[in-house]
Amino acid sequence: MTTTKSKVVHAPKFTDGAEFRIPTFKLLKEDGSLYKSAKAPDLDKEKALRIYRTMVTTRILDERMLAAQRQGRLSFYMQCTGEEAAVIGSAAALDDNDMIMAQYREQGALAYRGFTIDEFMNQLFGNELDYGKGRQMPVHYGSSKLNYMTISSPLATQIPQATGYAYGQKLAGDGHCTITYFGEGAASEGDFHAALNMAAVQRVPVIFLCRNNGYAISTPATEQFAADGVAPRAYGYKMDVIRVDGNDILAVHEATRAARQLAVEHNRPVLIEAMTYRLAAHSSSDDPSGYRSKDEEAAWRQKDPILRMRLWLESKKWWSEDDEKKLQESMRREVLETMKRAQKRPPPPLETLVTDVYDEVPPALAEQFQKLKAHIRKYPEAYPKSAEHAKGGA
Amino acid sequence: MTQMNMLQAINSALDTAMAADDRVLCFGEDVGVFGGVFRATSNLQQKYGKARCFNTPLVEQGIIGFANGLAAQGSVPVAEIQFADYIFPAFDQIVNESAKFRYRSGNLFNVGGLTIRAPYGGGIAGGLYHSQSPEAYFAHTPGLKIVVPRNPHQAKGLLLGAIDDPNPTLFFEPKRLYRASVGEVPDEDYRLPLGEAEITKEGTDITVLGWGAQMEVIDQAVEMAEKDGISCEVIDLRTILPWDFETVANSVFKTGRLVITHEAPLTGGFAGEIAATIQERCFLYLESPIARVTGMDTPFPLVLEKEHLPNHLKVYEAIRSSVEF
């Protein structure tokens, strides 16, 4: 049994799908004005400023924390730089109760939901206040109260999980959806295929948002896929798809708003491909000068999504040079002060090494822990972070 | 009490769990209206609807990724992998995701509701890819529980225990016993504890340990050994991870001898873990080397399956050698 009624031909006819060229949805020009035929988006001043402030905050946090990594204060860092509109614009189009399942370059979405600079810093430094109890590398954020699923390093694993999560939301019938973010490199993983196919078959309220930023570490998109980006794959799954200028905050927001409506009201999963550029290095362990030109980077700096939004806000008289200066200064100060505070806090207690593996610590693991404590008591100087914690008990 | 085979007991467990809790969902390849290639999910779709019991596309990494998401959302997924041999495409989702979900998030999120069912084991002319026993691959993964039942009563009680357990659990079903093993099973809800081995027969000369379909093999071997006047204590491990070393060690303190048997290959098999732990705990009590009777270090063969498998004669020989050491 097939699900499509296929036309019959009597000569071999091949097609490579080249006729499916997907257009790019744009509203805002680089000078901050709307395209002539573009409809002004439904975005009020308060929300627009919340988005803009979050974009600037994310940029400043990224710059400062990369510098902190370079100074050896932090083991690792990854920036969202250049992709703030794609991430924050889409998150802003959701309901706060919708689930976000991200890859790792979406700290802006978490900031938009209200994750504080303190909360970011606690995770980055893995101190006693980190929700993740210092177990994961920096930038692997999570927040249950903000419906932001904890990040994990294996690429694309969150994509079928998002399909499953959204299936549960559909059964619960509470009108919520899940958005999952991933890069164009992660879209080459098998989990991407599994997730989209399952979502389409089960009609699950999930939004797949691909940040196509041109590179997966050093691998350019031209070596990632031969097709016209990631978007055409949606046709193969019979899924609604849209390609959007990822540096255009208004287009990203509008596309996601409409996608959410399809997902929640009609149980139609949607693929959004946000075309953008990874302005920063892949991570603090990467140097892009080995695989791409300064000219290419400079050309994309002209398309900076934050600058474009600022010009739009200024054209509406919602933002000024003075507002910008104040925000920049206060954010820089807050980030620095918060960093100092977070860095001084003690690490999580020694017990967190063995808790949460299971709901309860199994007997064999409890034994390993007692042995470790005895060992640390014998060599306290070798374990400065936990010597104090190891003192009590047998 | 009803006379059931193992498949009927598993079906009864799923039915019981779905009736008790709307959040319980069963899905996998051919699990829906057809009721599974072994019929373990028979009638569940008819009874609970397509939303709670359904077919998935043929993609194991997708089935488990989907199940992880559902469990994180608060549902109670019971995902089926058609054969344990085909669980490997989902290895990443199980090992890097399911097992580490709670730990890595500091307990903000968990997939404790997740149960993965998969038929395992040989003896049915299944060749390389319908015979494997992959438990040891997963036993090296903190965060998972691994359970293997030996008969219908155990299957229902342990499966309900696994579904109930607040940790992701792999439930390997000995498919050779699906229809071969028949016994009395309570119709109502009952749970057997995870993490506890069961002494199925007491003895004084030697401890013989296994799990799943191998328990039947052990019983045959022990019957032969007892005719020779050897008193065997038989233990069904039931839970591979976290395993009940205390029950095994206490038995070996008494008998001074241990034979461990499993279908999976010897090298890296779970018997190695048990042997190392028991020699550490029971060093002064051991009167002979711990013996391992297992599948050979080969892929699982078709025609020479009987030669490959650790049958009752091989286990009997190991018992004798140990006692005569």
XYZ file of C-alpha atoms in Angstrom:
719
model
C 0.000 0.000 0.000
C 1.372 3.401 -0.923
C 0.158 6.679 0.443
C 0.609 8.704 -2.769
C -1.187 8.332 -6.052
C 1.654 8.399 -8.503
C 1.383 9.488 -12.118
C 2.460 6.777 -14.554
C 5.015 7.346 -17.320
C 6.407 4.894 -19.860
C 9.896 6.259 -20.325
C 12.551 6.591 -17.608
C 12.185 10.046 -16.129
C 14.647 11.222 -13.501
C 14.503 14.376 -11.452
C 16.934 15.825 -8.917
C 14.396 18.193 -7.391
C 16.170 21.285 -8.739
C 12.755 22.780 -9.533
C 12.161 23.175 -5.805
C 14.058 26.402 -5.133
C 12.898 27.637 -1.770
C 12.680 31.437 -1.458
C 13.970 33.391 1.531
C 11.480 35.319 3.644
C 12.756 38.824 4.470
C 11.076 41.879 5.971
C 13.882 44.140 7.135
C 16.585 45.611 4.931
C 20.148 46.071 6.152
C 19.512 49.789 6.698
C 16.707 48.987 9.129
C 13.845 49.903 6.803
C 11.133 47.509 5.646
C 11.090 46.079 2.133
C 8.557 47.893 -0.009
C 5.988 45.096 -0.171
C 6.712 43.853 3.350
C 3.874 44.052 5.821
C 4.819 45.752 9.081
C 5.005 43.030 11.707
C 2.864 42.731 14.782
C 5.530 43.544 17.351
C 4.859 46.160 20.024
C 7.469 48.465 21.516
C 7.778 46.618 24.806
C 8.392 43.253 23.201
C 10.696 44.685 20.545
C 12.843 46.267 23.246
C 12.861 43.061 25.292
C 14.156 41.244 22.222
C 16.745 43.906 21.483
C 18.025 44.080 25.053
C 18.352 40.294 25.092
C 20.347 40.373 21.845
C 22.745 42.968 23.238
C 23.017 41.140 26.561
C 23.840 37.890 24.768
C 26.495 39.608 22.641
C 28.148 41.234 25.661
C 28.015 38.041 27.705
C 29.629 36.165 24.799
C 32.408 38.727 24.307
C 33.227 38.880 28.001
C 33.155 35.147 28.563
C 35.319 34.413 25.551
C 37.811 36.899 26.980
C 37.544 35.147 30.348
C 38.291 31.834 28.655
C 41.332 33.385 26.961
C 42.534 34.564 30.380
C 42.254 31.016 31.689
C 39.379 31.791 34.061
C 36.997 29.473 32.229
C 37.689 26.064 30.653
C 35.553 26.477 27.538
C 33.101 28.796 25.797
C 30.853 29.011 22.726
C 29.380 32.210 21.291
C 26.010 32.889 19.688
C 27.518 35.850 17.808
C 25.810 36.666 14.508
C 22.901 34.319 15.237
C 21.144 36.313 17.946
C 18.184 37.227 15.730
C 17.615 33.654 14.567
C 17.600 32.388 18.137
C 15.987 35.200 20.104
C 13.533 36.205 17.383
C 12.156 32.677 17.258
C 12.079 32.170 21.029
C 10.202 35.453 21.360
C 7.446 34.154 19.081
C 6.665 31.282 21.453
C 4.600 30.970 24.570
C 6.755 30.858 27.700
C 5.319 27.421 28.474
C 6.463 25.946 25.152
C 9.483 23.663 25.517
C 12.831 24.676 24.041
C 15.276 21.900 23.167
C 18.453 23.468 21.885
C 21.865 22.406 20.571
C 24.312 24.711 22.388
C 24.463 28.010 20.489
C 21.082 29.257 21.701
C 21.883 30.954 25.010
C 19.938 33.958 23.659
C 16.683 31.986 23.821
C 17.347 31.179 27.457
C 18.240 34.810 28.195
C 14.962 35.880 26.569
C 13.029 33.547 28.860
C 14.597 35.297 31.851
C 17.687 33.262 32.767
C 19.747 35.726 34.789
C 23.411 36.610 34.356
C 23.954 34.979 37.749
C 22.394 31.756 36.501
C 24.563 31.781 33.367
C 27.706 32.367 35.421
C 26.905 29.646 37.948
C 26.780 27.122 35.114
C 29.865 28.467 33.351
C 31.921 28.193 36.538
C 30.188 25.011 37.748
C 29.860 26.361 41.270
C 27.604 25.165 44.092
C 24.660 27.146 42.704
C 24.826 25.609 39.212
C 21.562 23.740 38.567
C 23.605 21.108 36.749
C 25.800 20.638 39.846
C 28.995 21.358 37.930
C 28.785 18.124 35.954
C 28.716 19.423 32.396
C 31.026 21.627 30.358
C 30.328 25.357 30.192
C 27.408 26.506 27.984
C 25.426 23.290 28.687
C 22.607 25.252 30.318
C 19.209 24.015 31.437
C 16.228 25.386 33.333
C 13.111 23.460 34.253
C 11.284 26.557 35.457
C 11.917 28.275 32.100
C 11.105 25.142 30.048
C 14.577 24.987 28.559
C 15.820 21.413 28.316
C 19.372 20.854 29.549
C 21.856 20.916 26.663
C 23.937 17.823 25.858
C 26.965 17.614 23.592
C 25.956 14.740 21.238
C 24.643 16.518 18.163
C 21.045 16.125 16.994
C 20.011 13.771 19.812
C 17.542 16.415 21.005
C 15.699 16.483 17.661
C 13.770 13.171 17.958
C 13.426 13.918 21.666
C 11.625 17.127 20.717
C 9.259 15.088 18.542
C 8.526 12.800 21.493
C 8.139 15.702 23.905
C 5.706 17.420 21.555
C 3.754 14.183 21.106
C 3.271 14.169 24.879
C 2.117 17.799 24.727
C -0.376 16.900 22.020
C -1.818 14.090 24.153
C -1.949 16.406 27.169
C -3.951 18.800 25.010
C -2.726 21.928 26.756
C -1.997 23.823 23.551
C 1.769 23.862 23.853
C 4.479 22.971 21.382
C 8.192 22.264 21.370
C 10.855 24.065 19.378
C 14.162 22.370 18.726
C 17.238 24.203 17.494
C 20.163 22.643 15.627
C 22.825 23.625 13.150
C 23.016 22.628 9.492
C 25.827 20.229 10.400
C 23.702 18.429 12.989
C 21.008 18.053 10.319
C 23.289 15.486 8.654
C 22.897 13.148 11.636
C 20.492 10.228 11.411
C 18.509 11.603 14.346
C 17.379 14.558 12.195
C 15.847 12.205 9.652
C 14.207 10.094 12.348
C 12.718 13.122 14.065
C 11.197 14.809 11.014
C 9.744 11.619 9.625
C 8.184 10.631 12.943
C 6.812 14.133 13.519
C 5.173 14.207 10.098
C 3.667 10.730 10.412
C 2.249 11.408 13.879
C 1.332 15.073 13.206
C 3.208 16.389 16.198
C 3.251 20.080 17.291
C 6.984 20.626 16.934
C 9.040 23.351 15.238
C 12.417 22.323 13.862
C 14.620 25.398 13.614
C 17.830 24.906 11.676
C 20.469 27.588 12.123
C 22.217 27.339 8.778
C 25.280 29.416 9.606
C 27.483 28.119 6.814
C 29.912 26.070 8.874
C 30.079 23.010 11.085
C 33.405 23.749 12.813
C 35.655 23.896 9.703
C 33.305 22.126 7.277
C 31.554 24.556 4.932
C 27.905 23.884 4.062
C 29.021 22.979 0.520
C 30.688 19.911 2.012
C 27.729 19.201 4.270
C 25.074 18.702 1.567
C 24.710 18.946 -2.191
C 21.114 20.190 -2.128
C 19.680 23.693 -1.771
C 20.292 23.790 1.980
C 18.344 21.833 4.562
C 14.864 23.175 3.778
C 14.010 21.004 0.703
C 14.251 17.864 2.816
C 10.909 18.806 4.370
C 9.178 17.958 1.073
C 10.334 14.375 1.402
C 8.585 14.167 4.754
C 5.510 16.137 3.645
C 6.209 18.849 6.151
C 5.568 22.595 6.018
C 8.794 24.473 5.514
C 10.011 28.047 5.336
C 13.410 29.593 4.724
C 14.002 32.863 6.472
C 16.745 35.482 6.627
C 18.200 34.567 10.019
C 19.674 38.030 10.487
C 16.284 39.687 10.051
C 14.649 39.766 13.457
C 11.220 40.658 12.088
C 11.176 37.862 9.514
C 12.364 35.258 12.023
C 9.752 36.336 14.542
C 6.940 36.357 11.997
C 7.922 32.985 10.509
C 8.058 31.375 13.935
C 4.779 32.927 15.017
C 3.067 31.473 11.954
C 4.843 28.134 12.408
C 3.668 27.914 15.996
C 0.115 28.476 14.848
C 0.386 25.597 12.354
C 1.906 23.376 15.018
C -0.443 24.109 17.888
C -3.723 24.711 16.045
C -3.348 22.168 13.250
C -0.796 19.675 14.597
C 1.447 20.369 11.605
C 5.161 20.125 12.355
C 7.216 22.841 10.658
C 10.810 23.136 9.504
C 12.333 26.619 9.582
C 15.730 27.131 7.974
C 17.246 30.376 9.240
C 20.046 31.515 6.924
C 22.740 33.184 8.982
C 26.482 33.217 9.573
C 28.589 32.049 12.491
C 30.517 35.279 13.022
C 32.596 33.867 15.883
C 34.841 30.831 16.010
C 33.072 27.495 16.497
C 34.219 27.503 20.120
C 37.058 28.750 22.285
C 39.010 25.718 21.038
C 38.732 26.730 17.375
C 40.508 29.243 15.121
C 38.540 29.921 11.923
C 41.476 31.613 10.167
C 42.558 28.125 9.161
C 39.532 27.560 6.948
C 37.870 30.836 5.930
C 38.823 34.331 4.870
C 38.724 37.582 6.815
C 36.935 39.173 3.834
C 34.115 36.682 4.098
C 33.724 37.411 7.811
C 33.846 41.153 7.213
C 31.084 40.927 4.599
C 28.838 39.211 7.113
C 29.680 41.694 9.852
C 27.894 44.250 7.630
C 24.771 42.105 7.993
C 24.943 42.026 11.789
C 21.440 41.227 13.070
C 21.787 43.441 16.135
C 22.785 46.476 14.090
C 19.883 45.869 11.715
C 17.371 45.726 14.546
C 18.844 48.786 16.195
C 18.414 50.802 12.994
C 14.778 49.679 12.818
C 14.159 50.623 16.474
C 15.786 54.026 15.918
C 13.655 54.620 12.831
C 10.601 54.060 15.022
C 12.041 56.372 17.715
C 11.959 53.472 20.185
C 15.704 53.584 20.780
C 18.450 56.199 20.888
C 22.202 56.552 20.982
C 21.887 57.376 24.670
C 19.777 54.271 25.423
C 22.398 52.187 23.661
C 25.250 53.645 25.659
C 23.447 53.096 28.946
C 22.557 49.505 28.120
C 26.087 48.676 26.968
C 27.655 50.165 30.076
C 25.276 48.618 32.572
C 25.462 45.166 30.960
C 29.248 45.169 30.836
C 29.371 46.125 34.501
C 26.803 43.497 35.483
C 28.591 40.737 33.581
C 31.937 41.561 35.194
C 30.552 41.840 38.709
C 28.524 38.679 38.367
C 31.504 36.791 37.001
C 33.610 37.752 40.007
C 30.873 36.577 42.343
C 30.321 33.268 40.566
C 34.022 32.519 40.389
C 34.441 32.914 44.139
C 31.665 30.498 45.017
C 32.700 27.021 46.171
C 32.261 23.979 43.933
C 29.309 21.598 44.382
C 29.661 19.229 47.353
C 31.515 15.955 46.836
C 28.272 13.931 47.128
C 27.101 15.342 43.786
C 29.649 13.073 42.128
C 27.385 10.081 42.813
C 23.864 11.471 43.217
C 21.393 11.620 40.286
C 23.041 8.756 38.387
C 19.868 6.983 39.498
C 17.038 8.351 41.629
C 18.875 6.713 44.554
C 22.542 5.860 44.974
C 22.885 2.074 44.426
C 24.873 0.077 47.043
C 27.918 -0.548 44.819
C 28.207 3.149 44.036
C 27.742 4.068 47.709
C 30.701 1.807 48.472
C 32.814 3.480 45.794
C 31.949 6.830 47.313
C 32.985 5.768 50.840
C 36.303 4.527 49.443
C 36.841 7.818 47.652
C 36.142 9.792 50.799
C 38.660 7.729 52.768
C 41.205 8.265 50.010
C 40.668 12.027 49.969
C 41.026 12.142 53.746
C 44.421 10.488 53.302
C 45.571 12.874 50.553
C 43.601 16.090 51.238
C 46.179 18.325 49.569
C 45.668 16.500 46.252
C 41.942 17.300 46.263
C 41.611 20.932 47.349
C 38.028 21.231 46.025
C 36.623 18.409 48.147
C 38.954 17.820 51.081
C 36.599 19.707 53.385
C 33.543 17.768 52.197
C 35.315 14.420 52.676
C 35.871 14.948 56.380
C 32.603 13.623 57.780
C 31.437 10.021 57.905
C 33.061 6.624 57.848
C -4.246 -16.935 38.468
C -4.238 -17.841 34.800
C -2.056 -20.242 32.868
C -0.019 -18.035 30.541
C 3.004 -18.280 28.327
C 5.629 -15.566 28.560
C 4.126 -13.489 25.740
C 0.711 -13.552 27.365
C 2.297 -12.539 30.663
C 4.068 -9.603 29.006
C 0.856 -8.614 27.258
C -0.960 -8.825 30.587
C 1.683 -6.594 32.197
C 1.319 -3.959 29.466
C -2.466 -4.149 29.684
C -2.304 -3.768 33.463
C 0.039 -0.772 33.246
C -2.010 0.974 30.543
C -5.257 0.427 32.432
C -3.769 1.830 35.628
C -2.139 4.934 34.144
C -3.125 7.000 31.104
C 0.446 8.174 30.734
C 1.660 4.680 29.736
C 2.233 4.374 25.955
C 3.412 1.389 23.875
C 5.038 1.896 20.495
C 7.581 0.465 18.111
C 7.741 -1.330 14.776
C 4.531 -3.330 14.078
C 3.348 -2.838 17.651
C 0.006 -1.287 16.636
C -3.012 -3.070 15.182
C -0.923 -6.156 14.376
C 0.192 -6.419 18.015
C 3.896 -6.935 17.387
C 5.773 -9.587 15.413
C 5.688 -11.778 18.548
C 2.198 -10.508 19.534
C 3.362 -9.032 22.851
C 1.194 -5.941 22.265
C -1.882 -7.806 20.986
C -5.167 -5.937 21.375
C -3.612 -2.971 23.136
C -4.356 -0.574 20.279
C -7.925 -1.886 20.047
C -8.327 -1.385 23.795
C -6.470 1.889 24.427
C -6.584 3.620 21.060
C -4.116 4.597 18.378
C -2.739 7.503 20.395
C -1.451 5.206 23.154
C -0.382 2.122 21.185
C 1.006 2.712 17.716
C 3.413 1.776 14.967
C 6.474 3.913 14.439
C 8.501 4.297 11.272
C 11.288 1.736 11.008
C 14.032 3.699 12.797
C 15.440 2.482 16.108
C 17.324 5.679 16.971
C 14.083 7.549 16.351
C 12.020 5.203 18.524
C 14.325 5.714 21.498
C 14.907 9.423 20.857
C 11.123 9.895 20.699
C 10.743 7.815 23.869
C 13.358 9.892 25.679
C 11.464 13.069 24.827
C 8.157 11.578 25.918
C 9.625 10.406 29.199
C 11.171 13.836 29.819
C 7.720 15.340 29.225
C 6.247 13.138 31.962
C 4.734 10.308 29.944
C 5.596 6.672 30.641
C 6.801 5.211 27.337
C 7.285 1.476 26.865
C 9.230 1.339 23.607
C 9.757 -1.927 21.753
C 12.868 -2.751 19.746
C 11.874 -5.658 17.520
C 15.025 -7.694 18.238
C 17.792 -6.859 20.714
C 20.138 -7.296 17.729
C 18.687 -4.058 16.302
C 19.073 -1.956 19.414
C 22.508 -0.726 18.311
C 21.260 2.137 16.087
C 19.728 3.473 19.326
C 22.895 2.897 21.342
C 23.716 6.627 21.326
C 20.227 7.635 22.499
C 20.350 5.002 25.256
C 23.934 5.430 26.458
C 24.536 9.158 25.931
C 20.998 10.369 26.491
C 18.664 8.089 28.523
C 21.369 7.009 30.943
C 22.766 10.498 31.551
C 19.599 12.616 31.450
C 19.123 12.973 35.202
C 22.796 13.278 36.106
C 23.751 15.898 33.541
C 20.789 18.137 34.329
C 21.355 18.036 38.086
C 17.961 16.280 38.320
C 16.116 19.171 36.638
C 14.961 16.656 34.022
C 14.843 12.877 33.852
C 13.615 10.045 31.645
C 12.847 7.762 34.564
C 9.532 6.708 33.035
C 11.266 5.021 30.109
C 11.192 1.241 29.602
C 12.713 -0.393 26.513
C 11.543 -3.934 25.733
C 13.526 -6.143 23.378
C 13.463 -9.883 22.636
C 16.959 -11.334 23.067
C 18.857 -14.604 22.924
C 19.490 -17.632 20.745
C 18.252 -21.149 20.301
C 15.679 -20.350 17.623
C 17.840 -20.666 14.478
C 18.083 -16.889 14.395
C 21.617 -16.630 13.062
C 23.718 -13.549 13.619
C 20.966 -10.957 13.932
C 18.067 -12.658 15.686
C 20.029 -14.261 18.538
C 22.203 -11.735 20.311
C 22.404 -11.047 24.037
C 23.674 -7.468 24.297
C 23.277 -6.915 28.052
C 27.001 -6.467 28.728
C 27.255 -3.497 26.353
C 24.693 -1.689 28.475
C 25.972 -2.956 31.823
C 28.958 -0.632 31.295
C 26.609 2.361 31.414
C 25.838 4.015 34.760
C 22.291 5.340 34.829
C 20.561 2.358 33.220
C 18.792 -0.583 34.785
C 18.808 -3.908 32.954
C 16.290 -6.638 33.726
C 15.860 -10.167 32.306
C 12.975 -12.454 33.375
C 13.117 -16.269 33.309
C 9.432 -17.308 33.159
C 5.925 -15.838 32.728
C 5.402 -14.989 36.402
C 8.742 -13.181 36.549
C 8.095 -11.494 33.199
C 4.877 -9.817 34.309
C 6.101 -8.851 37.774
C 9.463 -7.571 36.620
C 8.032 -5.697 33.619
C 5.544 -3.907 35.867
C 8.436 -3.231 38.234
C 10.466 -1.800 35.342
C 7.622 0.426 34.116
C 7.144 1.648 37.675
C 10.841 2.228 38.338
C 11.918 5.884 38.268
C 14.966 5.074 36.111
C 15.332 4.190 32.419
C 15.178 0.397 32.197
C 16.094 -2.103 29.509
C 13.888 -5.194 29.646
C 15.346 -8.101 27.673
C 12.853 -10.875 26.977
C 14.144 -14.425 26.284
C 12.296 -15.046 23.021
C 13.137 -18.790 23.059
C 10.794 -18.968 26.052
C 8.056 -16.713 24.642
C 5.790 -19.665 23.952
C 7.850 -22.490 25.467
C 7.627 -21.264 29.038
C 4.163 -21.591 30.564
C 3.068 -21.039 34.148
C 0.572 -19.595 36.577
C 0.414 -15.789 36.473
C -1.725 -13.568 38.707
C -4.300 -11.587 36.708
C -3.981 -8.586 38.956
C -1.239 -5.985 39.298
C 1.895 -7.167 41.142
C 5.476 -5.973 40.997
C 8.733 -7.798 41.545
C 11.623 -5.731 42.877
C 14.463 -4.589 40.618
C 18.025 -5.005 41.816
C 17.334 -8.226 43.725
C 18.583 -11.660 42.741
C 16.473 -14.674 43.629
C 17.702 -17.960 45.055
C 15.538 -20.427 43.153
C 17.042 -23.503 44.807
C 19.132 -23.814 47.937
C 22.272 -25.948 48.069
C 25.608 -26.275 49.857
C 28.354 -27.425 47.465
C 28.340 -24.897 44.648
C 26.531 -21.756 43.488
C 25.265 -21.722 39.902
C 24.277 -18.297 38.598
C 22.541 -17.100 35.435
C 19.603 -15.126 34.081
C 16.829 -15.308 31.513
C 16.579 -18.350 29.261
C 19.796 -19.696 30.761
C 17.946 -20.515 33.993
C 16.234 -23.413 32.241
C 19.636 -24.689 31.089
C 20.960 -24.361 34.635
C 18.028 -26.364 36.015
C 18.800 -29.247 33.637
C 22.509 -29.200 34.488
C 21.804 -29.019 38.211
C 19.457 -31.986 37.988
C 22.310 -34.025 36.490
C 24.794 -32.796 39.115
C 22.439 -33.565 41.996
C 22.180 -37.148 40.744
C 25.952 -37.253 41.275
C 25.378 -36.094 44.842
C 26.401 -32.458 44.291
C 24.185 -29.981 46.164
C 23.731 -26.869 43.994
C 22.474 -23.452 45.024
C 20.830 -21.793 42.011
C 20.531 -18.026 41.678
C 18.609 -16.056 39.067
C 20.304 -12.650 38.907
C 17.150 -11.072 37.335
C 18.633 -7.557 37.339
C 21.955 -7.189 35.517
C 22.387 -3.550 36.493
C 22.629 -2.574 39.301
C 23.245 -6.197 40.257
C 22.746 -7.859 43.623
C 26.321 -8.753 44.618
C 25.294 -9.356 48.230
C 23.018 -12.298 47.510
C 25.658 -13.851 45.260
C 28.502 -13.239 47.708
C 26.502 -14.650 50.642
C 25.820 -17.784 48.624
C 29.504 -18.174 47.727
C 30.515 -17.669 51.380
C 28.438 -20.778 52.019
C 29.320 -22.939 48.994
C 32.855 -21.758 48.188
C 32.306 -22.355 44.481
C 30.703 -20.403 41.644
C 29.694 -21.179 38.074
C 28.309 -18.295 36.018
C 26.653 -18.897 32.679
C 25.291 -16.653 29.914
C 24.611 -16.922 26.203
C 26.634 -13.849 25.246
C 30.320 -14.249 24.278
C 32.875 -14.797 27.034
C 35.174 -11.809 26.556
C 33.638 -8.696 28.054
C 30.528 -10.646 29.047
C 28.827 -9.781 32.323
C 30.158 -12.985 33.944
C 33.562 -11.285 33.945
C 32.221 -8.488 36.143
C 30.592 -10.938 38.521
C 33.702 -13.130 38.722
C 35.975 -10.178 39.492
C 33.654 -8.826 42.178
C 33.105 -12.178 43.842
C 36.798 -13.083 43.945
C 37.407 -9.692 45.577
C 34.710 -10.199 48.202
C 34.989 -13.940 48.758
C 38.731 -14.521 48.212
C 39.309 -16.528 51.391
C 36.190 -18.632 50.860
C 36.775 -19.778 47.293
C 37.796 -23.408 46.932
C 38.075 -23.444 43.158
C 38.415 -20.896 40.347
C 35.194 -19.180 39.367
C 33.979 -20.795 36.142
C 32.307 -19.024 33.251
C 30.225 -21.045 30.789
C 29.229 -18.782 27.925
C 28.779 -18.396 24.205
C 32.031 -18.468 22.261
C 33.858 -15.341 21.151
C 32.281 -15.506 17.690
C 29.303 -13.872 16.031
C 26.204 -15.973 16.670
C 26.240 -18.811 14.094
C 23.272 -20.437 12.377
C 23.946 -24.101 11.624
C 26.348 -24.703 14.519
C 24.131 -22.894 17.027
C 23.993 -25.917 19.333
C 27.769 -26.156 19.450
C 28.061 -22.437 20.162
C 25.550 -22.201 23.005
C 26.400 -22.891 26.664
C 23.974 -25.801 27.019
C 23.212 -27.946 30.072
C 26.040 -30.398 29.307
C 28.624 -27.621 29.295
C 27.233 -26.190 32.525
C 27.143 -29.693 34.087
C 30.787 -30.222 33.131
C 31.739 -26.898 34.692
C 29.948 -27.826 37.930
C 31.789 -31.158 38.056
C 35.189 -29.627 37.287
C 34.676 -27.013 39.959
C 33.685 -29.537 42.618
C 36.532 -31.889 41.647
C 39.145 -29.123 41.487
